[in-house]
Coordinates of C-alpha atoms in Angstrom, one line a residue:
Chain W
X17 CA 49.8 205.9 98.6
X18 CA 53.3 205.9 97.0
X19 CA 53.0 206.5 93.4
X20 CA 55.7 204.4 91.3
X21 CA 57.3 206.8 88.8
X22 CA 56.4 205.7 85.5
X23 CA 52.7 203.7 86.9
X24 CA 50.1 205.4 84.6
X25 CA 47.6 207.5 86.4
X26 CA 44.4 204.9 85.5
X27 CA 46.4 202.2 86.6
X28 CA 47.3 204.1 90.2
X29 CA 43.4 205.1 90.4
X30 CA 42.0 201.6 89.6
X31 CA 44.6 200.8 92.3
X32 CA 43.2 203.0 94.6
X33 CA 39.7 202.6 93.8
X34 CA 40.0 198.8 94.5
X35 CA 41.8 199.1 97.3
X36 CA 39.2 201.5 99.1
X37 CA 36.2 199.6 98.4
X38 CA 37.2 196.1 98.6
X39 CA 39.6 196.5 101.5
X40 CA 42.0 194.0 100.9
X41 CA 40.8 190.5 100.9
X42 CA 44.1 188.5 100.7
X43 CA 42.7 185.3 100.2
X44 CA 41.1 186.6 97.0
X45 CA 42.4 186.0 93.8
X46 CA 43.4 188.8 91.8
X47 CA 40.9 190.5 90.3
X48 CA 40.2 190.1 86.5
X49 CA 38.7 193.7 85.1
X50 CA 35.9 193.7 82.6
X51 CA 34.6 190.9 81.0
X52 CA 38.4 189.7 79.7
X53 CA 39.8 186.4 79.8
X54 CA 42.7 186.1 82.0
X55 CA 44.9 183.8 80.6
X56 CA 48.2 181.9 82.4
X57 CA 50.3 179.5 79.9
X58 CA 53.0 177.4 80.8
X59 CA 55.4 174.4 79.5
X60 CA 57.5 172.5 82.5
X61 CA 60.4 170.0 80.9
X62 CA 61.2 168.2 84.1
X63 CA 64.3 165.5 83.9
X64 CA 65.5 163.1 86.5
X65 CA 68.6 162.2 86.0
X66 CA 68.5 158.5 84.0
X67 CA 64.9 157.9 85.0
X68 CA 61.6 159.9 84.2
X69 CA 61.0 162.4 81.8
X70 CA 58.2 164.6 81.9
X71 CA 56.7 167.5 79.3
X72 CA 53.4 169.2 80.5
X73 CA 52.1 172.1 78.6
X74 CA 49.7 173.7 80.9
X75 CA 46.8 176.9 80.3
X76 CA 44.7 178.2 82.7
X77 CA 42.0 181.1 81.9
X78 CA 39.6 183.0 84.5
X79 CA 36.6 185.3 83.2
X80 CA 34.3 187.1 85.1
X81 CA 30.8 185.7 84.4
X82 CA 29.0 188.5 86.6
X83 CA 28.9 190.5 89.5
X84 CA 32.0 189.2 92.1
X85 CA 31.4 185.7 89.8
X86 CA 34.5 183.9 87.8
X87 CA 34.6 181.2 86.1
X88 CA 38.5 179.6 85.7
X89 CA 39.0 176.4 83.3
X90 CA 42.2 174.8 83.8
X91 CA 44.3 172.0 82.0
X92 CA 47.0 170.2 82.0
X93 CA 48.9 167.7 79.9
X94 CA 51.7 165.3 81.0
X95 CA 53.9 163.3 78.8
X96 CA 56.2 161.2 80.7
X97 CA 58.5 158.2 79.8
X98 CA 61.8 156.8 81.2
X99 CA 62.2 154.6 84.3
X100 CA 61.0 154.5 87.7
X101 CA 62.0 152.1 90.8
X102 CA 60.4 149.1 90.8
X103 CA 60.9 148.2 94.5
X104 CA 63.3 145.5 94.4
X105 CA 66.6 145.7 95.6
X106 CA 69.7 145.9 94.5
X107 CA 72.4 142.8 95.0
X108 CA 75.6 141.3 93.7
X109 CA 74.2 139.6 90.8
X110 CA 72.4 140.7 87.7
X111 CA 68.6 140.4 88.3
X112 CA 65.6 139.9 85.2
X113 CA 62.3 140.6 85.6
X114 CA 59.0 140.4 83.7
X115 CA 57.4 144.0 82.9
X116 CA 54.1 144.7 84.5
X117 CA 52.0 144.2 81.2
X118 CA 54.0 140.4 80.7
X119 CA 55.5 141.5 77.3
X120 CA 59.0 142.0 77.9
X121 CA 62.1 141.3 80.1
X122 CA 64.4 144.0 82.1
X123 CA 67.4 142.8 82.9
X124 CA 69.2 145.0 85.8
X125 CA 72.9 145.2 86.1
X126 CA 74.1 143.9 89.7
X127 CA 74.5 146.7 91.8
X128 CA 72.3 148.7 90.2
X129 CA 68.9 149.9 91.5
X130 CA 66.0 147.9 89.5
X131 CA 63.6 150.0 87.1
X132 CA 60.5 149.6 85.2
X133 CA 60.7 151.7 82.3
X134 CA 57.2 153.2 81.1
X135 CA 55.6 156.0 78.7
X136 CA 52.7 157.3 80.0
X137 CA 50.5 160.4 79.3
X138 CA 48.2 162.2 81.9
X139 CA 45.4 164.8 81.2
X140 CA 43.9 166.8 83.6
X141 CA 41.0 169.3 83.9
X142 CA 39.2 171.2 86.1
X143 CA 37.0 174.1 86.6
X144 CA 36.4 176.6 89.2
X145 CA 33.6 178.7 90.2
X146 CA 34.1 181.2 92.6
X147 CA 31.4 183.8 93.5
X148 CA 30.7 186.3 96.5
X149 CA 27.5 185.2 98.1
X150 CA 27.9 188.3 100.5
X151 CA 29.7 191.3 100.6
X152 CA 32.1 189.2 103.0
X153 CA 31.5 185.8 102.0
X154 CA 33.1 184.1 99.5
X155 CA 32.7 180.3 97.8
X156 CA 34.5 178.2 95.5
X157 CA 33.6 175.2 94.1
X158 CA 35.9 173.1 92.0
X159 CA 35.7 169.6 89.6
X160 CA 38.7 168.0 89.1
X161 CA 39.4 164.8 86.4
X162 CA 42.7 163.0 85.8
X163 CA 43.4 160.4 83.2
X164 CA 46.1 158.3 82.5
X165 CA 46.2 155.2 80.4
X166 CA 45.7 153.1 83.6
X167 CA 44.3 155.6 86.1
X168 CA 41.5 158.1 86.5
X169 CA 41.0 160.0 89.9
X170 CA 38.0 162.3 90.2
X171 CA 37.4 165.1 92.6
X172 CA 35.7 167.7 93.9
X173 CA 36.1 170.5 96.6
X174 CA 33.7 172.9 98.4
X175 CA 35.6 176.3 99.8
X176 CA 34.3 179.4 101.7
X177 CA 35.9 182.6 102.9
X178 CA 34.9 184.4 105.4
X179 CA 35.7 188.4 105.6
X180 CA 36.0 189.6 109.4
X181 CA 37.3 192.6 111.0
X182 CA 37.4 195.3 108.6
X183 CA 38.4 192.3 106.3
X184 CA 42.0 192.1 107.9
X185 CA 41.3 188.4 109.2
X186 CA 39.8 186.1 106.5
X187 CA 38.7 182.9 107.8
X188 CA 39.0 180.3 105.3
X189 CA 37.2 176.3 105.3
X190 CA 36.7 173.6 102.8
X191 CA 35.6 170.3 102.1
X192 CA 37.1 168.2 99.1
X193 CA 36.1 164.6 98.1
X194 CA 38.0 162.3 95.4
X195 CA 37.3 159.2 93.7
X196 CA 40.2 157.4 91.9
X197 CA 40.3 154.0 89.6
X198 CA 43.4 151.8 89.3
X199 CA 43.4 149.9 86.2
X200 CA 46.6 148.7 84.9
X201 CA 47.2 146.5 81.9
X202 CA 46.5 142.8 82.8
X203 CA 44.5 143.8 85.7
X204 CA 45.8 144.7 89.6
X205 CA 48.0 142.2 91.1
X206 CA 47.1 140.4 94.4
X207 CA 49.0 142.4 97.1
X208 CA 51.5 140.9 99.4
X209 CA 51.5 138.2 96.7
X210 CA 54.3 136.2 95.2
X211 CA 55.4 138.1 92.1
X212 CA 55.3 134.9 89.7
X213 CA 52.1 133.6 91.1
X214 CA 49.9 136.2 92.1
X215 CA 46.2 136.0 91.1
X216 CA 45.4 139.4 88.9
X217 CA 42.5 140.8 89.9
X218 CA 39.9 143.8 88.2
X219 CA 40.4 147.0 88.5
X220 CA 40.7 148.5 92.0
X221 CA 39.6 152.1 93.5
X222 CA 40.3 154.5 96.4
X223 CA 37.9 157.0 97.7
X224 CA 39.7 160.1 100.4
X225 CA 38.2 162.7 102.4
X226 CA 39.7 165.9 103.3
X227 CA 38.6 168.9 105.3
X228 CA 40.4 172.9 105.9
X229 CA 39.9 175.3 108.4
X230 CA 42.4 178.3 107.8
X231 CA 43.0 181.9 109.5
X232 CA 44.7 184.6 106.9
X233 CA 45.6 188.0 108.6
X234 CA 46.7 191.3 107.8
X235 CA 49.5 191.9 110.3
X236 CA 50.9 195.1 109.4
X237 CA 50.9 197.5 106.2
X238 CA 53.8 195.1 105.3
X239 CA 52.8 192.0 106.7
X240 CA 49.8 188.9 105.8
X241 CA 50.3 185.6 107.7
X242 CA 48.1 182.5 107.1
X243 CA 47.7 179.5 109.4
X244 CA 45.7 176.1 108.4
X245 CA 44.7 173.0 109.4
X246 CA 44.1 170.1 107.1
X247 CA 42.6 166.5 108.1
X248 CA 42.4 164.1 105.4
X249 CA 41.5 160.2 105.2
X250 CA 41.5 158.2 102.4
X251 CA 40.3 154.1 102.2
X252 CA 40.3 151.8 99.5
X253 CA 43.3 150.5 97.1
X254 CA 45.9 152.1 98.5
X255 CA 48.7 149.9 96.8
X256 CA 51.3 150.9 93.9
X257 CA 50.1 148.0 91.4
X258 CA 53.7 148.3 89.9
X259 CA 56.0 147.9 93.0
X260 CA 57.5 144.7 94.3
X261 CA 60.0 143.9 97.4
X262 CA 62.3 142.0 97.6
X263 CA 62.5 138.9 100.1
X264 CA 66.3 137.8 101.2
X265 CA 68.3 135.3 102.5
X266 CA 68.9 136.2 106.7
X267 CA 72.8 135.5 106.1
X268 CA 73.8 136.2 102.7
X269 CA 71.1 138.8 102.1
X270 CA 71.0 136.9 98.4
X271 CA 67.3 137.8 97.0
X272 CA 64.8 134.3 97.3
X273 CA 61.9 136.3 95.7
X274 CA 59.7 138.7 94.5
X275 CA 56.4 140.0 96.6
X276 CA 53.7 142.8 95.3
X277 CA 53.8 145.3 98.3
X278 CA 51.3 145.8 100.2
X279 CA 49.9 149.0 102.2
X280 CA 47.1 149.5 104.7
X281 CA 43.7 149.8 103.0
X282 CA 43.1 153.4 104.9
X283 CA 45.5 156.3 105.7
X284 CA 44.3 159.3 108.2
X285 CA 46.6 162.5 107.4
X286 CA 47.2 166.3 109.6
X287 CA 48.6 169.2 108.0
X288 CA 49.3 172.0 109.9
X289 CA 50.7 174.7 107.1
X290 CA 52.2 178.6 108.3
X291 CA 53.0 180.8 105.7
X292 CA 53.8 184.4 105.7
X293 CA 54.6 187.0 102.9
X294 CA 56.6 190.4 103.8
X295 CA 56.9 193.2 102.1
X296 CA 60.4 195.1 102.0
X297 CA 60.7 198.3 100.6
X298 CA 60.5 197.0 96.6
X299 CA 60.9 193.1 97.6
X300 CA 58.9 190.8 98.5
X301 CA 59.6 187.6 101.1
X302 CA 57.6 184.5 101.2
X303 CA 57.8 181.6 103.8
X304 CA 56.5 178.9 104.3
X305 CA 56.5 176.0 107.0
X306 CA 54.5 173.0 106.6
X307 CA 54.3 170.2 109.6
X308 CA 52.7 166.5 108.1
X309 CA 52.2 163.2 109.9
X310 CA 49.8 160.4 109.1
X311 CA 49.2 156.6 110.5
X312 CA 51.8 154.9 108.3
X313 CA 54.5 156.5 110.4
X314 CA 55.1 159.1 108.8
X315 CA 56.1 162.7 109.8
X316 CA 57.9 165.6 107.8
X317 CA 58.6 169.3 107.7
X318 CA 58.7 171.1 104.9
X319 CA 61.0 175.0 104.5
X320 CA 60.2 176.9 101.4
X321 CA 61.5 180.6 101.3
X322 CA 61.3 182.7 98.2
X323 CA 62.9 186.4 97.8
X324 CA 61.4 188.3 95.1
X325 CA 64.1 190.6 94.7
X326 CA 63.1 193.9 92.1
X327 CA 64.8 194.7 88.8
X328 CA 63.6 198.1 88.6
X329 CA 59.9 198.7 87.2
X330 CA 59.5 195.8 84.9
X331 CA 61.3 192.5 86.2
X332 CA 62.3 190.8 89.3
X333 CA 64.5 187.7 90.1
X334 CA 63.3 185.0 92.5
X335 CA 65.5 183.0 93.9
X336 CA 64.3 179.8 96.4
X337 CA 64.9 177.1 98.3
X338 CA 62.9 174.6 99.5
X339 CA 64.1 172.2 102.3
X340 CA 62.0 168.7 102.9
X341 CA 62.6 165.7 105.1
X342 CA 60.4 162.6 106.4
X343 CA 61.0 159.9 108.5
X344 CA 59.8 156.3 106.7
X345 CA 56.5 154.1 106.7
X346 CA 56.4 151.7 109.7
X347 CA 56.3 148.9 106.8
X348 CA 58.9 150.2 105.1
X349 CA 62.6 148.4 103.9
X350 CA 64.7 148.7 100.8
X351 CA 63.8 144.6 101.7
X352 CA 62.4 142.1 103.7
X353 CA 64.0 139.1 105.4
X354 CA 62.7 135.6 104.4
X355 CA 59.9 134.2 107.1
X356 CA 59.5 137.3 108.6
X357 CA 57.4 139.3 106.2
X358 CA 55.0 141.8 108.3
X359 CA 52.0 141.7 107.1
X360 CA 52.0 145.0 105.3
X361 CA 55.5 145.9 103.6
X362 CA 57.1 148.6 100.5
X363 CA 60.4 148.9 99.2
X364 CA 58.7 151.9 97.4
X365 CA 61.6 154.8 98.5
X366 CA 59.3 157.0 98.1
X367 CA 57.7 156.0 101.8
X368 CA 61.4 155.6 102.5
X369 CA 63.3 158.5 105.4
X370 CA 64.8 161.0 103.1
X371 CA 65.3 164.3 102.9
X372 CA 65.1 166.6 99.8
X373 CA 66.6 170.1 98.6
X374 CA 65.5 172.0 96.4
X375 CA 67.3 175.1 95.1
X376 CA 65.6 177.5 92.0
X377 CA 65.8 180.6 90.5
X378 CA 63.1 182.5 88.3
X379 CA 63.3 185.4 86.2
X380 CA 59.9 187.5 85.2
X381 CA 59.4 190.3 83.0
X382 CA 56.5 192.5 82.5
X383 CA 55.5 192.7 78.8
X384 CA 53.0 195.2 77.3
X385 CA 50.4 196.6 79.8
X386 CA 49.1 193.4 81.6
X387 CA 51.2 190.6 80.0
X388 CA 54.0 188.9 82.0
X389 CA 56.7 186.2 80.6
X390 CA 58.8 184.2 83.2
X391 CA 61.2 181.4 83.4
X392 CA 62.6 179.5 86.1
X393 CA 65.2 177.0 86.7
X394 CA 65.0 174.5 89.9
X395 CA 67.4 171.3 91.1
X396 CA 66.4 168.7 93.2
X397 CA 68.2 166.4 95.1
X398 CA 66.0 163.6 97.4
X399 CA 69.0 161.5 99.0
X400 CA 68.3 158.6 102.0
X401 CA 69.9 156.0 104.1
X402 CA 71.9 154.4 100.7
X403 CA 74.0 152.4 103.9
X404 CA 71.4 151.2 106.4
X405 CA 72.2 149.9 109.2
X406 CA 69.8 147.1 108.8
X407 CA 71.9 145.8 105.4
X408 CA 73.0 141.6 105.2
X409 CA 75.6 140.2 104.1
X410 CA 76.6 142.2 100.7
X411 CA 73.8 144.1 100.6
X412 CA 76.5 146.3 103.0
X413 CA 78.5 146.8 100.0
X414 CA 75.6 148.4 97.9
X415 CA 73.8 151.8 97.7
X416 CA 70.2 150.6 98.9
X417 CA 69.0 154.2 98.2
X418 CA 69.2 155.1 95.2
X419 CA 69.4 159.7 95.3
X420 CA 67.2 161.3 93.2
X421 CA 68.3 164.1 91.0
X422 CA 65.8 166.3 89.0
X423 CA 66.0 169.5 87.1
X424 CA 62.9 171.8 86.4
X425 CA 62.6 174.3 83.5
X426 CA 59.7 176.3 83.0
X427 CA 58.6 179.1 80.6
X428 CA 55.3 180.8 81.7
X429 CA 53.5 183.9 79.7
X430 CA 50.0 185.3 81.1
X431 CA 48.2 187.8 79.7
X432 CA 44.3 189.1 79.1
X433 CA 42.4 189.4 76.3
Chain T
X11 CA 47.9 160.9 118.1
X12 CA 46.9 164.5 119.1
X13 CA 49.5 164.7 121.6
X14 CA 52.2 164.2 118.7
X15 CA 50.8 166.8 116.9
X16 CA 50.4 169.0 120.3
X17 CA 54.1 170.7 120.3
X18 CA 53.4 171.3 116.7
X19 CA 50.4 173.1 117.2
X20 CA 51.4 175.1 120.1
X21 CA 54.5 176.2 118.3
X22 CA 52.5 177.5 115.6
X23 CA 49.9 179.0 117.4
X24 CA 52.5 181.1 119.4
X25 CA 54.3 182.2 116.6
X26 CA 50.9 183.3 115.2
X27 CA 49.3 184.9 118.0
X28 CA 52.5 186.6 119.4
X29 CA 52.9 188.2 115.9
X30 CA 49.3 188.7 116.5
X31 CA 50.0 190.7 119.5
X32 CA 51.5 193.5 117.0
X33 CA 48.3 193.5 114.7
X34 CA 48.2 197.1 113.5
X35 CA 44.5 197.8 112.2
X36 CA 45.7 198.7 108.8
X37 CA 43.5 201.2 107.4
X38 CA 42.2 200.8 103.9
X39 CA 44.4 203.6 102.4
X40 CA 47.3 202.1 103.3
X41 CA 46.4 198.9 101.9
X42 CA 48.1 200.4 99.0
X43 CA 51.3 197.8 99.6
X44 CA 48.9 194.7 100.9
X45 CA 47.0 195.4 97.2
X46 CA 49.8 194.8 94.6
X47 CA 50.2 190.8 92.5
X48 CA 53.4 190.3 94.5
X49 CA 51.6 190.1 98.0
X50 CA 49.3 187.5 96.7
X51 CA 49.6 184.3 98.6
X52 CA 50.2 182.6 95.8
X53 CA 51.5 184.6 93.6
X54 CA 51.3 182.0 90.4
X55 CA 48.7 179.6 90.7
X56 CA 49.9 177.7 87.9
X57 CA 53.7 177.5 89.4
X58 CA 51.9 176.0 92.5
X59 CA 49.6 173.3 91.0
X60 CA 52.5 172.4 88.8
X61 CA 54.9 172.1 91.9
X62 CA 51.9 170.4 94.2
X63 CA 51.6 167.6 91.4
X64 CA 55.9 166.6 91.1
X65 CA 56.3 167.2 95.3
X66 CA 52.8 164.7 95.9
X67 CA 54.6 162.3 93.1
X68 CA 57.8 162.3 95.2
X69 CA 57.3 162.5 98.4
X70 CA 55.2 161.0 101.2
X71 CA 53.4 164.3 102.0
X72 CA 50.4 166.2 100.4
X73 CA 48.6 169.6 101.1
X74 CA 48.2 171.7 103.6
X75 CA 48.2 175.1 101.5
X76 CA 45.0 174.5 100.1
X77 CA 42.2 171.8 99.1
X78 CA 41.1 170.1 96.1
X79 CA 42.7 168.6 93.0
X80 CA 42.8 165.0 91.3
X81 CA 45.0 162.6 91.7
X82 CA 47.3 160.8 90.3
X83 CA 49.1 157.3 89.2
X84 CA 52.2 158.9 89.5
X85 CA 55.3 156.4 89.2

């Protein structure tokens, strides 16, 4: 084993020591000494460029709680507010429309792409529990909660890793359930359902299923690959209670009215997700490949590479880019022509064919013995079909997708005590 | 549908088990490399939930690195 110059003699033998009895378990998270708190802070400011804001303070903290046994408590807070897509579409003429709780007006410019503006704030928590059942075996079990002013999603998840072959190959599979509730002020609207007229119903909920099989091996001194295989289903309320379409004349493409979308009650989803780390001399590569396609029609690939490149002993830069792109819902349209309605339709972009790059940069910095401080800096840009070929009358004079710019600054510091 | 996701599998699955071809049985000393933060999977946890939540928020796709944690309304 190399020896880095200035790396303290305990620090090379707890190294060592760890390395020779444990092996190498690479699925394992790292390993928290004594009976410490390990604790991982963060605040993410995340700006889209005139539409949502977003501040979420986060903490995370793991403790051993006995022999291979951690406990790790996590939480995070969300405070967003701005503006959103509604669903509607753009035209040549300003368009008003009621806000989803029925207390004000929004009155969009013409040509411009229609927004709800909101404030809402999110907490999450969950917990983990992670214990060694075997000197190969391995289980986590998680709780997950979720609440926003007019949502709460629940969930749990069941994981266990298996050890094999001199624990080179860890074979990894896990079960996780969620419940979530939809209750937005004044109720859910009927879906598919004129905007003006719609009956408002209770509260709605969605229930989703999701299993993972995965395969994590040690290829060379320099070299762990993982492969898995997600399936996931999910049934119930499967609408966005705050997104409309809009219905439009066949030859002027002039907007008639105002529909709540509506989606499938039940989506079935495959993952397949590669992902390999190198080790160069002092650097470290990470990629990542991830293959998605469900029943709505939708398929996408997702590129994320990471360098971490060394700044001598103590910090490192990591620069990355991540690459995304889907092809639309079978029910999607930035709008839908007047007597032909399908019987499930979204103007949500979001289900929309886009593509979306993302470039970053982070810095980290050791502090102390075991504390670390970091900062990172990431741009996205989602763009789509703004000049569809599908476009009426002067629709083909307007953007019908409106790009997406965001900007991402963290500031994370961990450290034990 | 599992014919769609057929090339997509095989693909994969060669890449993997071609690499796999050159497994070197890595002995436990010379782990050493294979043992530090930086070769973690995921190196920060916290970057990844954090990244998980705005990428599910945006986009049309979801996991596939891992399993569990809640939802959200997300407009």
């Amino acid at each position: 084993m190399q020896l880095k110059k200035k790396q303290s003699i305990r620090d090379a033998l707890a190294v060592a020591t760890c390395t020779l009895l444990s092996g190498v378990s690479q699925t394992q998270a790292t390993e928290v000494n004594d009976d410490r708190w390990e604790l991982d802070t963060a605040i993410l400011f995340y700006s889209e460029k005139d539409r949502v804001e977003v501040i979420a303070p986060t903490a995370t903290a793991k403790k051993a709680i006995g022999e291979d046994e951690f406990i790790t408590l996590r939480a995070v807070y969300d405070s967003l507010t701005g503006a959103s897509p509604n669903g509607a579409s753009p035209t040549n003429t300003a368009q008003t429309f009621t806000s989803p709780s029925g207390e004000s007006t929004l009155t969009t410019q013409a040509g411009e792409t229609p927004m709800w503006e909101f404030r809402d704030m999110r907490l999450a928590l969950g917990v983990d529990w992670e214990r060694s059942t075997s000197r190969t075996v391995r289980d986590t079990l998680s709780a997950d909660i979720s609440k926003e002013r007019d949502y709460f999603s629940g969930a749990l998840s069941a994981n266990r890793n298996w050890d094999l072959n001199d624990r080179l190959t860890t074979i990894s599979a896990g079960l996780g359930v969620n419940y979530d509730l939809i209750s937005p002020e004044g109720g859910v609207p009927d879906a598919g359902q004129t905007v003006a007229t719609a009956k408002v119903l209770g509260d709605e909920s969605k229930t989703g299923t999701s299993v993972l099989f995965g395969i994590t091996q040690v290829i060379n001194r320099r070299t762990l690959m993982q492969l898995n295989y997600m399936h996931a289903e999910s049934s119930g309320y499967l609408n966005d209670p705050y997104k409309i379409l809009s219905v439009v004349d066949s030859g002027t493409g002039a907007t008639l009215q105002y529909l709540y979308e509506k989606r499938p009650d039940s989506r079935s989803s495959d993952v397949l997700f590669w992902k390999m780390v190198y080790h160069l001399s002092e650097d470290v590569l990470h990629l990542s490949y991830r293959y998605f396609q469900d029943d709505w029609g939708i398929k996408s690939h997702t590129v994320d590479l990471a360098y971490r490149y060394e700044l001598g002993e103590k910090s490192y830069l990591r620069p990355r880019v991540r690459y995304y792109t889907q092809s639309g819902a079978d029910f999607y349209n930035h709008s839908f022509v007047n007597g032909s309605v399908p019987t499930y339709a979204s103007a949500d972009s979001r289900l929309a064919e886009m593509d979306s790059v993302t470039l970053g940069i982070k810095y980290g910095r050791k502090v102390g013995s075991d504390s670390e401080f970091s900062v990172r800096l990431e741009q996205m840009v989602q763009s789509g079909k703004d000049h569809p070929s599908d476009a009426i009358g002067f629709q083909q004079q307007l953007d019908l997708y409106a790009e997406l710019e965001a900007t991402t600054i963290q500031f994370s510091y961990s450290t034990t005590f | 549908m599992m014919l769609k996701v057929a090339p997509s599998v095989i693909f994969l699955a060669l890449i993997f088990f071609l690499t796999a071809c050159s497994i070197e049985p890595v002995k436990p000393w010379d782990r050493d490399l294979l043992a530090e933060d930086k070769m973690q999977l995921v190196p920060d946890a916290l970057e990844e939930t954090l990244d998980a939540h705005i990428y599910f928020s945006k986009e049309s796709s979801f996991g596939g690195a891992g399993i569990g944690g809640g939802g959200c309304g997300c407009n």
